[in-house]
């Protein structure tokens, strides 16, 4: 099973998961990580890595959806994907 992380600026990830749940019902194996205003990038990086480790305990991989190519959520997700073999990143989620 593949698990998912959605990492975005602000509450966008929460809105995406809310819409998914409305359309297809509650989904397991989906985590959101918002980049909040004034949050340190190192904190975001740590949250992504901790979430990946947790999801990999009961899955074969993790697919991370990030909002903007080249922005901090994408950059930290891409950095984490280099550290973990079974992690891939898709950008442009909206």
Tab-separated table of C-alpha atoms in Angstrom:
chain	number	residue	atom	x	y	z
A	1	UNK	CA	0.000	0.000	0.000
A	2	UNK	CA	1.160	3.510	-0.789
A	3	UNK	CA	0.506	6.265	1.758
A	4	UNK	CA	0.262	9.964	1.001
A	5	UNK	CA	1.441	13.257	2.438
A	6	UNK	CA	0.061	16.584	1.273
A	7	UNK	CA	2.353	19.492	2.143
A	8	UNK	CA	1.267	23.015	1.266
A	9	UNK	CA	1.327	26.627	2.334
A	10	UNK	CA	-1.290	27.398	4.980
A	11	UNK	CA	-4.495	25.391	5.183
A	12	UNK	CA	-4.594	24.322	1.550
A	13	UNK	CA	-3.709	20.703	2.395
A	14	UNK	CA	-6.545	20.543	4.908
A	15	UNK	CA	-8.968	21.770	2.255
A	16	UNK	CA	-7.775	19.204	-0.270
A	17	UNK	CA	-8.248	16.330	2.171
A	18	UNK	CA	-11.650	17.709	3.174
A	19	UNK	CA	-12.729	17.698	-0.482
A	20	UNK	CA	-11.387	14.171	-1.034
A	21	UNK	CA	-13.271	12.910	2.015
A	22	UNK	CA	-16.463	14.542	0.763
A	23	UNK	CA	-16.149	12.997	-2.699
A	24	UNK	CA	-14.878	9.469	-1.950
A	25	UNK	CA	-15.204	9.106	1.827
A	26	UNK	CA	-12.607	9.083	4.585
A	27	UNK	CA	-9.217	7.822	3.449
A	28	UNK	CA	-6.572	6.195	5.623
A	29	UNK	CA	-2.859	6.630	5.065
A	30	UNK	CA	-3.157	10.330	4.225
A	31	UNK	CA	-1.332	12.948	6.292
A	32	UNK	CA	-1.248	16.716	5.873
A	33	UNK	CA	1.604	19.037	6.737
A	34	UNK	CA	0.871	22.750	6.485
A	35	UNK	CA	3.641	25.318	6.268
A	36	UNK	CA	2.432	27.946	8.672
A	37	UNK	CA	3.361	31.614	8.667
A	38	UNK	CA	6.584	32.265	10.595
A	39	UNK	CA	7.371	28.523	10.784
A	40	UNK	CA	11.039	27.651	10.491
A	41	UNK	CA	11.920	25.677	7.376
A	42	UNK	CA	13.924	23.265	9.536
A	43	UNK	CA	10.731	22.516	11.477
A	44	UNK	CA	8.893	21.734	8.238
A	45	UNK	CA	11.734	19.475	7.130
A	46	UNK	CA	11.627	17.595	10.453
A	47	UNK	CA	7.831	17.183	10.312
A	48	UNK	CA	8.052	15.744	6.804
A	49	UNK	CA	10.743	13.234	7.789
A	50	UNK	CA	8.935	12.154	10.976
A	51	UNK	CA	5.699	11.708	9.018
A	52	UNK	CA	7.472	9.670	6.335
A	53	UNK	CA	9.025	7.369	8.933
A	54	UNK	CA	5.624	6.819	10.534
A	55	UNK	CA	3.893	6.073	7.236
A	56	UNK	CA	6.635	3.718	6.027
A	57	UNK	CA	6.062	1.458	9.040
A	58	UNK	CA	2.915	0.080	7.408
A	59	UNK	CA	3.316	0.760	3.700
A	60	UNK	CA	5.537	0.079	0.729
A	61	UNK	CA	6.057	3.745	-0.066
A	62	UNK	CA	4.990	7.336	0.329
A	63	UNK	CA	3.858	9.753	-2.342
A	64	UNK	CA	4.146	13.414	-1.350
A	65	UNK	CA	1.991	16.034	-3.027
A	66	UNK	CA	3.373	19.586	-2.759
A	67	UNK	CA	1.769	22.806	-3.911
A	68	UNK	CA	4.318	24.972	-5.736
A	69	UNK	CA	7.443	23.839	-7.551
A	70	UNK	CA	10.491	25.554	-6.074
A	71	UNK	CA	8.712	26.738	-2.927
A	72	UNK	CA	9.591	25.587	0.590
A	73	UNK	CA	7.030	22.734	0.872
A	74	UNK	CA	8.269	21.254	-2.397
A	75	UNK	CA	11.946	21.843	-1.600
A	76	UNK	CA	11.717	20.142	1.804
A	77	UNK	CA	9.674	17.259	0.360
A	78	UNK	CA	12.220	16.769	-2.439
A	79	UNK	CA	15.058	16.864	0.081
A	80	UNK	CA	13.333	14.174	2.144
A	81	UNK	CA	12.685	12.052	-0.959
A	82	UNK	CA	16.438	11.873	-1.541
A	83	UNK	CA	16.893	10.400	1.952
A	84	UNK	CA	14.203	7.714	1.608
A	85	UNK	CA	14.239	5.222	-1.283
A	86	UNK	CA	10.494	4.622	-1.388
A	87	UNK	CA	9.363	8.268	-1.445
A	88	UNK	CA	8.382	10.283	-4.512
A	89	UNK	CA	7.175	13.880	-4.857
A	90	UNK	CA	4.538	15.333	-7.163
A	91	UNK	CA	4.247	19.108	-7.357
A	92	UNK	CA	1.503	21.410	-8.558
A	93	UNK	CA	-1.237	19.969	-6.361
A	94	UNK	CA	-4.360	22.126	-6.298
